Amino acid sequence: MSEEASMWAQATDTKSTPFSSPNLHVENLPLPPSFTWGAATAAYQVEGAHDKDGKGPSIWDTYSHLTPSRTNGANADVTCDQYHRFEEDIQLMKELGMETYRFSISWSRVIPLGRRGDPVNEAGIAFYNRLIDALLQVGIRPSVTLYHWDVPQALYNRYGAFLNTAEFRADFERYARLCFSRFGDRVKEWVTFNEPYIISIFGHLNGSLAPGHCAEQGTDTVNEPWRVGHTIILSHASVVKIYKEEFFPEQKGEISIVLNGHFYEPWDTGSEVHVEAARVRLEFYIAWFADPVYLGTDYPAVMREYLGERLPSFTEEELELLRATRDINTFYGMNHYSTKFARQLTDPPAADDWTRNIEESSVNSAGEEIGPASSMPWLRVAPEGFRKLLSWIWDRYHVPIVVTENGCPCPGEEDVNIAIDDQFRQRYLGLYLDSISRAISEDGVKVVGYYAWSLMDNFEWSSGYGPRYGLVHVDFETLKRTPKNSAYYLKETFQERRKKA
């Protein structure tokens, strides 16, 4: 048994739990011939060239240079340097059989100051044109995210970015129009925002991500996260309306949003209180955004009841916009990594509580773990939860699902040999692809694509360069790229799974 296999065995040596596959055995189940796959990245995490060719600073450029450091002593000034090495990366993608590359555009690279009326940086436009053209030349479809957490610092300085709904919405509309007009003749899959839950909670409540708002800093964490979420929902709706009316007739592309979320199991299945907590946690996490976007409705009633005036209200005009644009969202972008237990607490909650006083953990009331741990303690291998979440989303919204992010960092991956022979990751990916197959064939869920996170090891936000999620290993001293065995595994497994269908 290899060192990595031994590590997996130790990780799975926990009490048996009804919420995980009993033996976590990969079956290599079939996927439809039309099923597409690829990998994903985000601009700030991989591009580097943070101040080159006219690019302006983003809130992540600022946040990653704070003293004392809040990003594990690291920043993404260079990171993978994809800005200068994208041709090498595209050649790797081609060799690995990838069909789609999901990446994001850096707003401050194309409009350095960010605002409507501010100058466009043609050097930034030219970079993304080269990237898109190079992808298409080798038959890889670009999937483009407009916003992956890196708002121009100038907008934050001017009006607090998401905290001013009217100003941000107008500036985001101008930025989106620019991208549609310059790239939309070749880009046929658009995402407006990546993970608004993370932007709202991690950026504007617990402060672990840029811009780092938290109670200790003196910001209004009671109300800010809900205002931020409200701004994102309305900005998204405005932009999909613009795309449908002004660009779709000629460009014929698709557009939607990407929402992240764990699945939740009750901490104690014998208690109705905890069963309800699992349901409520899904609504606070996912339906917060998905109900207005995909159903064209108000926020979930359970949120409105608990949060009261903390939760902004939609005007009748805004509700009409949501109703008018819900069907324009032609797919559900789903980022998913793991499953947790939900436990209803009874102690009085904090004033800025955002969960309805529900605690989430990896261990239930019987001491059973939800699944083996990756190198990130919160990220457990729980493929059955993934299948359940696919069904929950399909049953509630009935929109084709693209899994826009899924992956894990391996235990022990600081050892380059384990990093390359990443058996833990291969097992994780195989199990989660099996869950997609079961969701399609047995549960009737329409899942149409899968983008692994991530194409390559990169700057992992507040964790710096610690955890490695990549299919391609990056030596951050030399920037040498080396495909891991999981990359070859995905190439082979997709070929085999689609042949079986």
Short mmCIF file of C-alpha atoms in Angstrom, two decimals:
data_model
loop_
_atom_site.label_atom_id
_atom_site.label_comp_id
_atom_site.label_asym_id
_atom_site.label_seq_id
_atom_site.Cartn_x
_atom_site.Cartn_y
_atom_site.Cartn_z
CA MET A 1 0.00 0.00 0.00
CA SER A 2 1.41 3.38 -1.01
CA GLU A 3 1.77 6.20 1.49
CA GLU A 4 -1.22 7.97 -0.08
CA ALA A 5 -3.37 4.83 -0.06
CA SER A 6 -2.46 4.32 3.58
CA MET A 7 -3.48 7.88 4.34
CA TRP A 8 -6.83 7.27 2.66
CA ALA A 9 -7.35 4.11 4.69
CA GLN A 10 -6.61 5.95 7.91
CA ALA A 11 -8.95 8.76 6.90
CA THR A 12 -11.80 6.34 6.27
CA ASP A 13 -11.26 4.43 9.51
CA THR A 14 -14.27 6.04 11.20
CA LYS A 15 -17.61 4.80 12.37
CA SER A 16 -19.93 3.74 9.59
CA THR A 17 -22.48 6.44 8.81
CA PRO A 18 -25.71 6.17 6.83
CA PHE A 19 -24.88 9.37 5.02
CA SER A 20 -21.83 8.08 3.13
CA SER A 21 -21.35 5.24 0.68
CA PRO A 22 -20.44 2.25 2.86
CA ASN A 23 -17.19 1.42 1.06
CA LEU A 24 -16.55 4.57 -1.04
CA HIS A 25 -15.85 2.40 -4.05
CA VAL A 26 -15.59 4.10 -7.46
CA GLU A 27 -17.79 2.29 -10.00
CA ASN A 28 -17.00 4.39 -13.09
CA LEU A 29 -20.71 4.73 -13.92
CA PRO A 30 -21.78 6.08 -17.34
CA LEU A 31 -22.41 9.68 -18.31
CA PRO A 32 -24.32 10.95 -21.37
CA PRO A 33 -22.29 11.30 -24.60
CA SER A 34 -23.18 15.01 -24.67
CA PHE A 35 -21.85 15.59 -21.13
CA THR A 36 -19.05 18.18 -21.21
CA TRP A 37 -16.12 18.56 -18.87
CA GLY A 38 -13.29 20.93 -18.17
CA ALA A 39 -11.58 22.85 -15.40
CA ALA A 40 -11.97 26.23 -13.73
CA THR A 41 -9.86 29.08 -12.36
CA ALA A 42 -10.32 32.67 -11.19
CA ALA A 43 -8.38 35.67 -12.52
CA TYR A 44 -6.86 36.81 -9.24
CA GLN A 45 -5.78 33.30 -8.31
CA VAL A 46 -3.84 32.50 -11.50
CA GLU A 47 -3.12 35.54 -13.67
CA GLY A 48 -0.44 37.41 -11.74
CA ALA A 49 0.83 40.53 -13.57
CA HIS A 50 -1.04 42.48 -10.92
CA ASP A 51 0.16 45.89 -12.11
CA LYS A 52 1.17 45.19 -15.71
CA ASP A 53 -0.12 46.81 -18.89
CA GLY A 54 -2.42 49.28 -17.19
CA LYS A 55 -4.23 46.98 -14.77
CA GLY A 56 -5.63 48.74 -11.71
CA PRO A 57 -5.73 47.29 -8.17
CA SER A 58 -8.65 45.20 -6.94
CA ILE A 59 -9.79 44.69 -3.36
CA TRP A 60 -7.79 41.44 -3.36
CA ASP A 61 -4.60 43.26 -4.33
CA THR A 62 -5.19 45.45 -1.29
CA TYR A 63 -6.32 42.70 1.07
CA SER A 64 -3.41 40.37 0.29
CA HIS A 65 -0.90 43.10 1.14
CA LEU A 66 -2.29 44.03 4.55
CA THR A 67 0.02 44.09 7.57
CA PRO A 68 -0.25 41.90 9.53
CA SER A 69 -1.05 39.48 6.74
CA ARG A 70 -4.54 38.02 6.48
CA THR A 71 -3.54 35.69 3.63
CA ASN A 72 -0.96 33.45 5.28
CA GLY A 73 1.88 35.81 4.35
CA ALA A 74 1.21 35.44 0.61
CA ASN A 75 -0.20 37.45 -2.29
CA ALA A 76 -1.01 36.83 -5.95
CA ASP A 77 1.27 39.43 -7.53
CA VAL A 78 2.79 36.62 -9.61
CA THR A 79 0.99 33.41 -8.56
CA CYS A 80 0.84 31.09 -11.66
CA ASP A 81 1.63 33.97 -14.05
CA GLN A 82 -1.03 32.81 -16.49
CA TYR A 83 -1.03 36.31 -17.94
CA HIS A 84 2.28 35.47 -19.60
CA ARG A 85 1.94 31.68 -19.78
CA PHE A 86 -1.62 31.11 -21.00
CA GLU A 87 -0.48 29.49 -24.24
CA GLU A 88 1.42 26.85 -22.28
CA ASP A 89 -1.64 26.29 -20.08
CA ILE A 90 -3.95 25.93 -23.06
CA GLN A 91 -1.63 23.37 -24.63
CA LEU A 92 -1.80 21.40 -21.37
CA MET A 93 -5.60 21.58 -21.40
CA LYS A 94 -5.65 20.28 -24.95
CA GLU A 95 -3.33 17.38 -24.12
CA LEU A 96 -5.52 16.51 -21.12
CA GLY A 97 -8.64 16.36 -23.28
CA MET A 98 -10.48 19.26 -21.63
CA GLU A 99 -13.46 20.61 -23.53
CA THR A 100 -14.21 23.77 -21.52
CA TYR A 101 -12.09 26.27 -19.62
CA ARG A 102 -13.98 28.34 -17.07
CA PHE A 103 -12.07 31.50 -16.17
CA SER A 104 -12.93 34.96 -14.94
CA ILE A 105 -12.19 38.41 -16.27
CA SER A 106 -10.46 40.87 -13.98
CA TRP A 107 -12.70 43.94 -13.95
CA SER A 108 -9.76 46.17 -12.98
CA ARG A 109 -7.69 44.83 -15.90
CA VAL A 110 -10.22 46.03 -18.48
CA ILE A 111 -11.57 49.10 -16.62
CA PRO A 112 -8.83 49.97 -14.09
CA LEU A 113 -10.98 52.47 -12.17
CA GLY A 114 -14.11 50.40 -12.65
CA ARG A 115 -16.75 53.05 -13.08
CA ARG A 116 -19.03 53.89 -15.97
CA GLY A 117 -17.33 56.68 -17.87
CA ASP A 118 -13.86 55.59 -16.73
CA PRO A 119 -11.36 54.71 -19.48
CA VAL A 120 -11.19 51.19 -20.93
CA ASN A 121 -7.76 49.55 -20.81
CA GLU A 122 -7.28 48.20 -24.33
CA ALA A 123 -4.24 46.18 -23.26
CA GLY A 124 -6.46 44.25 -20.89
CA ILE A 125 -9.06 43.70 -23.59
CA ALA A 126 -6.32 42.44 -25.90
CA PHE A 127 -5.14 39.90 -23.31
CA TYR A 128 -8.58 38.31 -23.00
CA ASN A 129 -9.00 38.35 -26.77
CA ARG A 130 -5.75 36.42 -27.12
CA LEU A 131 -6.80 33.96 -24.41
CA ILE A 132 -10.24 33.34 -25.96
CA ASP A 133 -8.86 32.99 -29.47
CA ALA A 134 -6.15 30.58 -28.35
CA LEU A 135 -8.74 28.40 -26.58
CA LEU A 136 -11.00 28.25 -29.62
CA GLN A 137 -8.08 27.48 -31.90
CA VAL A 138 -7.56 24.14 -30.11
CA GLY A 139 -11.27 23.40 -29.73
CA ILE A 140 -11.74 24.40 -26.06
CA ARG A 141 -14.88 26.34 -25.22
CA PRO A 142 -14.41 29.44 -23.04
CA SER A 143 -16.82 29.80 -20.12
CA VAL A 144 -16.44 33.31 -18.73
CA THR A 145 -17.27 34.64 -15.27
CA LEU A 146 -17.63 38.41 -15.04
CA TYR A 147 -17.08 38.68 -11.30
CA HIS A 148 -15.03 36.30 -9.16
CA TRP A 149 -14.53 38.39 -5.99
CA ASP A 150 -12.14 41.08 -7.32
CA VAL A 151 -14.04 44.38 -7.53
CA PRO A 152 -11.81 47.35 -8.51
CA GLN A 153 -10.43 49.02 -5.41
CA ALA A 154 -11.43 52.39 -6.85
CA LEU A 155 -15.14 51.46 -6.65
CA TYR A 156 -14.72 50.29 -3.07
CA ASN A 157 -13.02 53.59 -2.23
CA ARG A 158 -15.70 55.65 -3.97
CA TYR A 159 -18.89 54.18 -2.54
CA GLY A 160 -18.24 50.85 -0.81
CA ALA A 161 -18.91 48.77 -3.93
CA PHE A 162 -21.79 46.36 -3.11
CA LEU A 163 -22.97 48.54 -0.22
CA ASN A 164 -24.40 51.09 -2.67
CA THR A 165 -26.86 49.14 -4.79
CA ALA A 166 -27.67 51.84 -7.34
CA GLU A 167 -24.07 52.83 -8.02
CA PHE A 168 -22.70 49.29 -8.17
CA ARG A 169 -25.54 48.09 -10.37
CA ALA A 170 -24.94 50.83 -12.91
CA ASP A 171 -21.18 50.24 -12.98
CA PHE A 172 -21.60 46.47 -13.29
CA GLU A 173 -24.01 46.95 -16.19
CA ARG A 174 -21.42 49.05 -18.04
CA TYR A 175 -18.67 46.49 -17.35
CA ALA A 176 -20.88 43.62 -18.53
CA ARG A 177 -21.85 45.46 -21.73
CA LEU A 178 -18.17 46.01 -22.46
CA CYS A 179 -17.41 42.29 -22.06
CA PHE A 180 -20.41 41.18 -24.10
CA SER A 181 -19.56 43.57 -26.91
CA ARG A 182 -15.84 42.73 -27.04
CA PHE A 183 -15.93 38.97 -26.37
CA GLY A 184 -19.50 37.77 -26.89
CA ASP A 185 -19.04 36.90 -30.56
CA ARG A 186 -16.90 33.96 -29.32
CA VAL A 187 -17.99 33.38 -25.71
CA LYS A 188 -21.20 31.36 -25.51
CA GLU A 189 -21.36 30.67 -21.76
CA TRP A 190 -21.44 33.57 -19.32
CA VAL A 191 -21.61 33.74 -15.53
CA THR A 192 -22.40 37.03 -13.82
CA PHE A 193 -21.25 36.37 -10.23
CA ASN A 194 -19.35 33.56 -8.56
CA GLU A 195 -20.65 32.52 -5.12
CA PRO A 196 -22.57 35.54 -3.83
CA TYR A 197 -22.95 33.78 -0.47
CA ILE A 198 -19.18 33.94 0.01
CA ILE A 199 -19.02 37.57 -1.09
CA SER A 200 -21.75 38.48 1.40
CA ILE A 201 -20.82 36.40 4.45
CA PHE A 202 -17.06 35.87 4.20
CA GLY A 203 -16.36 39.35 2.85
CA HIS A 204 -18.87 41.39 4.84
CA LEU A 205 -19.57 39.50 8.08
CA ASN A 206 -16.75 37.27 9.33
CA GLY A 207 -14.09 39.20 7.40
CA SER A 208 -11.99 36.25 6.28
CA LEU A 209 -12.04 37.38 2.65
CA ALA A 210 -11.72 40.79 0.97
CA PRO A 211 -12.69 43.44 1.81
CA GLY A 212 -12.49 41.92 5.31
CA HIS A 213 -15.51 43.49 7.00
CA CYS A 214 -16.19 42.07 10.46
CA ALA A 215 -17.56 43.15 13.81
CA GLU A 216 -14.04 43.54 15.23
CA GLN A 217 -13.36 46.09 12.51
CA GLY A 218 -16.44 48.05 13.49
CA THR A 219 -18.50 47.44 10.35
CA ASP A 220 -22.25 46.82 10.42
CA THR A 221 -22.28 43.03 10.21
CA VAL A 222 -25.92 42.93 11.33
CA ASN A 223 -27.11 44.44 8.04
CA GLU A 224 -24.24 44.57 5.55
CA PRO A 225 -24.28 40.95 4.31
CA TRP A 226 -27.96 41.14 3.34
CA ARG A 227 -27.50 44.46 1.56
CA VAL A 228 -24.58 42.97 -0.37
CA GLY A 229 -26.64 39.93 -1.37
CA HIS A 230 -29.51 42.19 -2.45
CA THR A 231 -27.16 44.24 -4.64
CA ILE A 232 -25.79 41.10 -6.29
CA ILE A 233 -29.24 39.68 -7.08
CA LEU A 234 -30.46 42.92 -8.68
CA SER A 235 -27.20 43.48 -10.56
CA HIS A 236 -27.39 39.94 -11.89
CA ALA A 237 -30.98 40.38 -13.04
CA SER A 238 -30.16 43.66 -14.77
CA VAL A 239 -27.26 42.12 -16.65
CA VAL A 240 -29.09 38.99 -17.83
CA LYS A 241 -31.86 41.29 -19.12
CA ILE A 242 -29.27 43.36 -20.98
CA TYR A 243 -27.73 40.22 -22.48
CA LYS A 244 -31.09 38.83 -23.58
CA GLU A 245 -32.32 42.04 -25.17
CA GLU A 246 -29.14 43.54 -26.60
CA PHE A 247 -26.73 40.68 -27.30
CA PHE A 248 -28.49 37.30 -27.44
CA PRO A 249 -30.27 37.90 -30.78
CA GLU A 250 -26.89 37.93 -32.54
CA GLN A 251 -24.58 36.06 -30.15
CA LYS A 252 -26.90 33.18 -29.10
CA GLY A 253 -25.08 32.48 -25.85
CA GLU A 254 -26.20 31.32 -22.40
CA ILE A 255 -25.99 33.26 -19.15
CA SER A 256 -26.58 32.52 -15.48
CA ILE A 257 -25.04 32.80 -12.01
CA VAL A 258 -22.90 30.38 -9.97
CA LEU A 259 -24.09 29.50 -6.47
CA ASN A 260 -22.15 27.43 -3.97
CA GLY A 261 -23.50 25.29 -1.18
CA HIS A 262 -22.95 22.28 1.03
CA PHE A 263 -25.62 19.68 1.49
CA TYR A 264 -26.87 19.33 5.06
CA GLU A 265 -27.91 16.25 7.00
CA PRO A 266 -29.58 16.48 10.44
CA TRP A 267 -27.18 16.29 13.38
CA ASP A 268 -29.72 13.93 14.94
CA THR A 269 -32.14 12.24 12.54
CA GLY A 270 -34.41 11.28 15.42
CA SER A 271 -35.10 14.91 16.32
CA GLU A 272 -37.52 16.96 14.23
CA VAL A 273 -35.72 20.10 15.44
CA HIS A 274 -32.48 19.05 13.76
CA VAL A 275 -34.26 17.65 10.70
CA GLU A 276 -35.80 21.08 10.22
CA ALA A 277 -32.40 22.72 10.85
CA ALA A 278 -30.94 20.85 7.86
CA ARG A 279 -33.77 22.10 5.65
CA VAL A 280 -33.50 25.67 6.93
CA ARG A 281 -29.73 25.74 6.47
CA LEU A 282 -30.13 24.88 2.78
CA GLU A 283 -32.58 27.73 2.34
CA PHE A 284 -30.38 30.27 4.15
CA TYR A 285 -27.35 29.17 2.12
CA ILE A 286 -28.69 28.43 -1.37
CA ALA A 287 -32.33 29.54 -1.70
CA TRP A 288 -31.32 33.01 -0.41
CA PHE A 289 -30.08 33.68 -3.95
CA ALA A 290 -31.63 30.90 -6.00
CA ASP A 291 -35.27 31.64 -5.16
CA PRO A 292 -35.17 35.25 -6.47
CA VAL A 293 -32.96 34.33 -9.46
CA TYR A 294 -34.57 31.09 -10.64
CA LEU A 295 -38.13 31.43 -9.30
CA GLY A 296 -38.50 35.20 -9.57
CA THR A 297 -39.81 35.39 -6.01
CA ASP A 298 -39.03 37.08 -2.72
CA TYR A 299 -36.50 35.59 -0.33
CA PRO A 300 -37.52 32.34 1.41
CA ALA A 301 -40.19 32.89 4.05
CA VAL A 302 -37.99 31.37 6.76
CA MET A 303 -35.37 34.05 6.10
CA ARG A 304 -37.89 36.86 6.09
CA GLU A 305 -39.37 35.62 9.38
CA TYR A 306 -36.02 35.31 11.18
CA LEU A 307 -34.13 38.31 9.82
CA GLY A 308 -36.97 40.83 9.80
CA GLU A 309 -35.83 44.32 8.83
CA ARG A 310 -32.25 43.12 8.41
CA LEU A 311 -33.30 41.57 5.10
CA PRO A 312 -33.94 44.19 2.40
CA SER A 313 -37.28 44.22 0.60
CA PHE A 314 -37.76 44.11 -3.14
CA THR A 315 -39.86 46.87 -4.63
CA GLU A 316 -42.66 45.84 -6.98
CA GLU A 317 -40.52 47.06 -9.89
CA GLU A 318 -37.62 44.88 -8.71
CA LEU A 319 -39.88 41.85 -8.31
CA GLU A 320 -41.11 42.40 -11.85
CA LEU A 321 -37.50 42.42 -13.04
CA LEU A 322 -36.88 39.11 -11.23
CA ARG A 323 -40.01 37.56 -12.74
CA ALA A 324 -39.08 38.81 -16.21
CA THR A 325 -35.55 37.45 -16.08
CA ARG A 326 -35.91 34.11 -14.27
CA ASP A 327 -36.23 32.12 -17.51
CA ILE A 328 -33.21 33.82 -19.06
CA ASN A 329 -31.02 31.88 -16.61
CA THR A 330 -30.57 28.85 -18.87
CA PHE A 331 -28.49 26.75 -16.46
CA TYR A 332 -27.79 26.46 -12.73
CA GLY A 333 -24.10 26.96 -11.99
CA MET A 334 -23.35 24.75 -8.98
CA ASN A 335 -20.17 24.88 -6.91
CA HIS A 336 -20.08 22.04 -4.40
CA TYR A 337 -17.37 20.42 -2.31
CA SER A 338 -18.79 18.69 0.76
CA THR A 339 -21.66 17.84 3.12
CA LYS A 340 -22.15 18.81 6.77
CA PHE A 341 -24.44 18.08 9.70
CA ALA A 342 -26.84 20.82 10.82
CA ARG A 343 -27.59 21.23 14.52
CA GLN A 344 -30.16 23.64 15.92
CA LEU A 345 -28.71 25.53 18.89
CA THR A 346 -30.78 26.74 21.81
CA ASP A 347 -28.51 29.41 23.31
CA PRO A 348 -29.40 32.98 22.32
CA PRO A 349 -27.80 33.86 18.95
CA ALA A 350 -25.46 36.75 18.28
CA ALA A 351 -27.00 39.96 16.95
CA ASP A 352 -25.42 39.35 13.55
CA ASP A 353 -26.28 35.64 13.37
CA TRP A 354 -26.76 34.59 9.75
CA THR A 355 -27.78 30.92 10.12
CA ARG A 356 -30.95 31.02 12.26
CA ASN A 357 -28.75 29.83 15.09
CA ILE A 358 -27.78 26.61 13.34
CA GLU A 359 -24.36 25.07 13.86
CA GLU A 360 -22.72 23.02 11.11
CA SER A 361 -20.11 20.33 11.71
CA SER A 362 -18.57 17.16 10.28
CA VAL A 363 -19.67 14.93 13.21
CA ASN A 364 -23.21 14.01 14.24
CA SER A 365 -24.79 13.33 17.62
CA ALA A 366 -23.55 9.73 17.59
CA GLY A 367 -19.96 10.78 16.95
CA GLU A 368 -20.06 9.58 13.34
CA GLU A 369 -18.12 11.56 10.76
CA ILE A 370 -19.75 12.62 7.53
CA GLY A 371 -16.79 11.28 5.56
CA PRO A 372 -12.99 11.17 5.22
CA ALA A 373 -11.21 14.52 5.56
CA SER A 374 -9.15 16.13 2.84
CA SER A 375 -6.27 18.42 3.82
CA MET A 376 -8.94 21.03 4.64
CA PRO A 377 -10.82 19.79 7.75
CA TRP A 378 -14.16 21.16 6.52
CA LEU A 379 -13.94 19.38 3.16
CA ARG A 380 -15.06 15.78 3.67
CA VAL A 381 -15.66 13.09 1.06
CA ALA A 382 -19.44 12.67 1.07
CA PRO A 383 -20.65 11.84 -2.45
CA GLU A 384 -24.14 10.81 -1.36
CA GLY A 385 -24.73 14.34 -0.09
CA PHE A 386 -23.69 15.64 -3.50
CA ARG A 387 -26.29 13.44 -5.16
CA LYS A 388 -28.96 14.62 -2.74
CA LEU A 389 -28.09 18.25 -3.38
CA LEU A 390 -28.29 17.77 -7.16
CA SER A 391 -31.81 16.39 -6.67
CA TRP A 392 -32.78 19.16 -4.23
CA ILE A 393 -31.72 21.85 -6.72
CA TRP A 394 -33.38 20.12 -9.70
CA ASP A 395 -36.65 19.53 -7.84
CA ARG A 396 -36.82 23.11 -6.59
CA TYR A 397 -35.67 25.02 -9.70
CA HIS A 398 -35.90 22.56 -12.61
CA VAL A 399 -33.00 24.13 -14.50
CA PRO A 400 -30.20 22.11 -16.17
CA ILE A 401 -27.20 21.97 -13.84
CA VAL A 402 -23.57 22.63 -14.71
CA VAL A 403 -21.22 21.65 -11.88
CA THR A 404 -18.99 24.69 -12.23
CA GLU A 405 -16.61 23.76 -9.37
CA ASN A 406 -15.84 20.50 -7.56
CA GLY A 407 -12.58 19.13 -6.21
CA CYS A 408 -10.40 18.77 -3.14
CA PRO A 409 -6.85 19.18 -1.79
CA CYS A 410 -5.11 15.92 -0.84
CA PRO A 411 -3.75 15.16 2.62
CA GLY A 412 0.04 15.28 2.48
CA GLU A 413 0.17 17.16 -0.80
CA GLU A 414 3.06 19.30 0.39
CA ASP A 415 5.10 16.22 -0.59
CA VAL A 416 5.51 16.57 -4.36
CA ASN A 417 5.36 12.80 -4.85
CA ILE A 418 1.96 12.60 -3.16
CA ALA A 419 0.90 15.70 -5.05
CA ILE A 420 1.62 14.09 -8.42
CA ASP A 421 0.30 10.62 -7.52
CA ASP A 422 -2.82 12.15 -5.99
CA GLN A 423 -4.84 9.02 -5.29
CA PHE A 424 -7.05 10.75 -2.72
CA ARG A 425 -8.17 13.30 -5.32
CA GLN A 426 -8.73 10.62 -7.96
CA ARG A 427 -10.95 8.69 -5.55
CA TYR A 428 -12.87 11.84 -4.61
CA LEU A 429 -13.45 12.81 -8.26
CA GLY A 430 -14.49 9.30 -9.21
CA LEU A 431 -17.00 9.07 -6.37
CA TYR A 432 -18.53 12.45 -7.17
CA LEU A 433 -18.82 11.61 -10.87
CA ASP A 434 -20.58 8.38 -9.89
CA SER A 435 -23.02 10.50 -7.90
CA ILE A 436 -23.73 12.61 -10.97
CA SER A 437 -24.38 9.45 -12.96
CA ARG A 438 -26.83 8.17 -10.35
CA ALA A 439 -28.55 11.55 -10.13
CA ILE A 440 -29.07 11.51 -13.90
CA SER A 441 -30.06 7.88 -14.40
CA GLU A 442 -31.93 7.13 -11.18
CA ASP A 443 -33.21 10.50 -9.95
CA GLY A 444 -34.01 12.16 -13.28
CA VAL A 445 -31.76 15.17 -12.68
CA LYS A 446 -30.49 17.00 -15.76
CA VAL A 447 -26.76 17.54 -15.20
CA VAL A 448 -25.02 18.63 -18.40
CA GLY A 449 -21.43 19.48 -17.46
CA TYR A 450 -18.63 19.28 -14.91
CA TYR A 451 -15.69 21.66 -14.37
CA ALA A 452 -13.11 20.49 -11.87
CA TRP A 453 -11.61 22.94 -9.41
CA SER A 454 -8.99 23.74 -10.25
CA LEU A 455 -7.01 23.59 -13.45
CA MET A 456 -3.82 24.18 -11.49
CA ASP A 457 -2.52 24.85 -8.00
CA ASN A 458 -2.88 28.56 -7.30
CA PHE A 459 -3.28 31.31 -4.72
CA GLU A 460 -5.99 29.91 -2.45
CA TRP A 461 -7.32 33.21 -1.07
CA SER A 462 -6.82 33.58 2.71
CA SER A 463 -4.95 30.24 2.82
CA GLY A 464 -2.23 31.53 0.51
CA TYR A 465 -0.29 28.74 -1.19
CA GLY A 466 -1.02 26.04 1.39
CA PRO A 467 -3.85 23.87 0.04
CA ARG A 468 -3.47 22.63 -3.53
CA TYR A 469 -6.66 21.96 -5.46
CA GLY A 470 -5.09 21.73 -8.91
CA LEU A 471 -5.17 18.98 -11.50
CA VAL A 472 -1.80 20.40 -12.52
CA HIS A 473 0.99 20.83 -9.97
CA VAL A 474 2.71 24.22 -9.94
CA ASP A 475 6.16 24.78 -8.48
CA PHE A 476 5.71 28.35 -7.24
CA GLU A 477 9.46 29.04 -7.37
CA THR A 478 10.00 27.99 -10.99
CA LEU A 479 6.34 28.07 -12.15
CA LYS A 480 6.86 24.70 -13.78
CA ARG A 481 3.58 22.92 -14.53
CA THR A 482 3.30 19.15 -14.06
CA PRO A 483 -0.01 17.34 -14.64
CA LYS A 484 -1.06 15.22 -11.68
CA ASN A 485 -2.38 11.72 -12.15
CA SER A 486 -5.89 13.03 -11.44
CA ALA A 487 -5.69 15.05 -14.67
CA TYR A 488 -4.99 11.90 -16.67
CA TYR A 489 -7.63 10.06 -14.66
CA LEU A 490 -10.29 12.60 -15.67
CA LYS A 491 -9.27 12.41 -19.32
CA GLU A 492 -9.60 8.64 -19.31
CA THR A 493 -12.68 8.35 -17.11
CA PHE A 494 -14.74 10.75 -19.22
CA GLN A 495 -13.84 8.80 -22.34
CA GLU A 496 -14.85 5.54 -20.68
CA ARG A 497 -17.99 6.81 -18.97
CA ARG A 498 -19.43 8.32 -22.14
CA LYS A 499 -18.71 5.16 -24.11
CA LYS A 500 -20.78 3.21 -21.60
CA ALA A 501 -23.85 5.41 -22.02
#
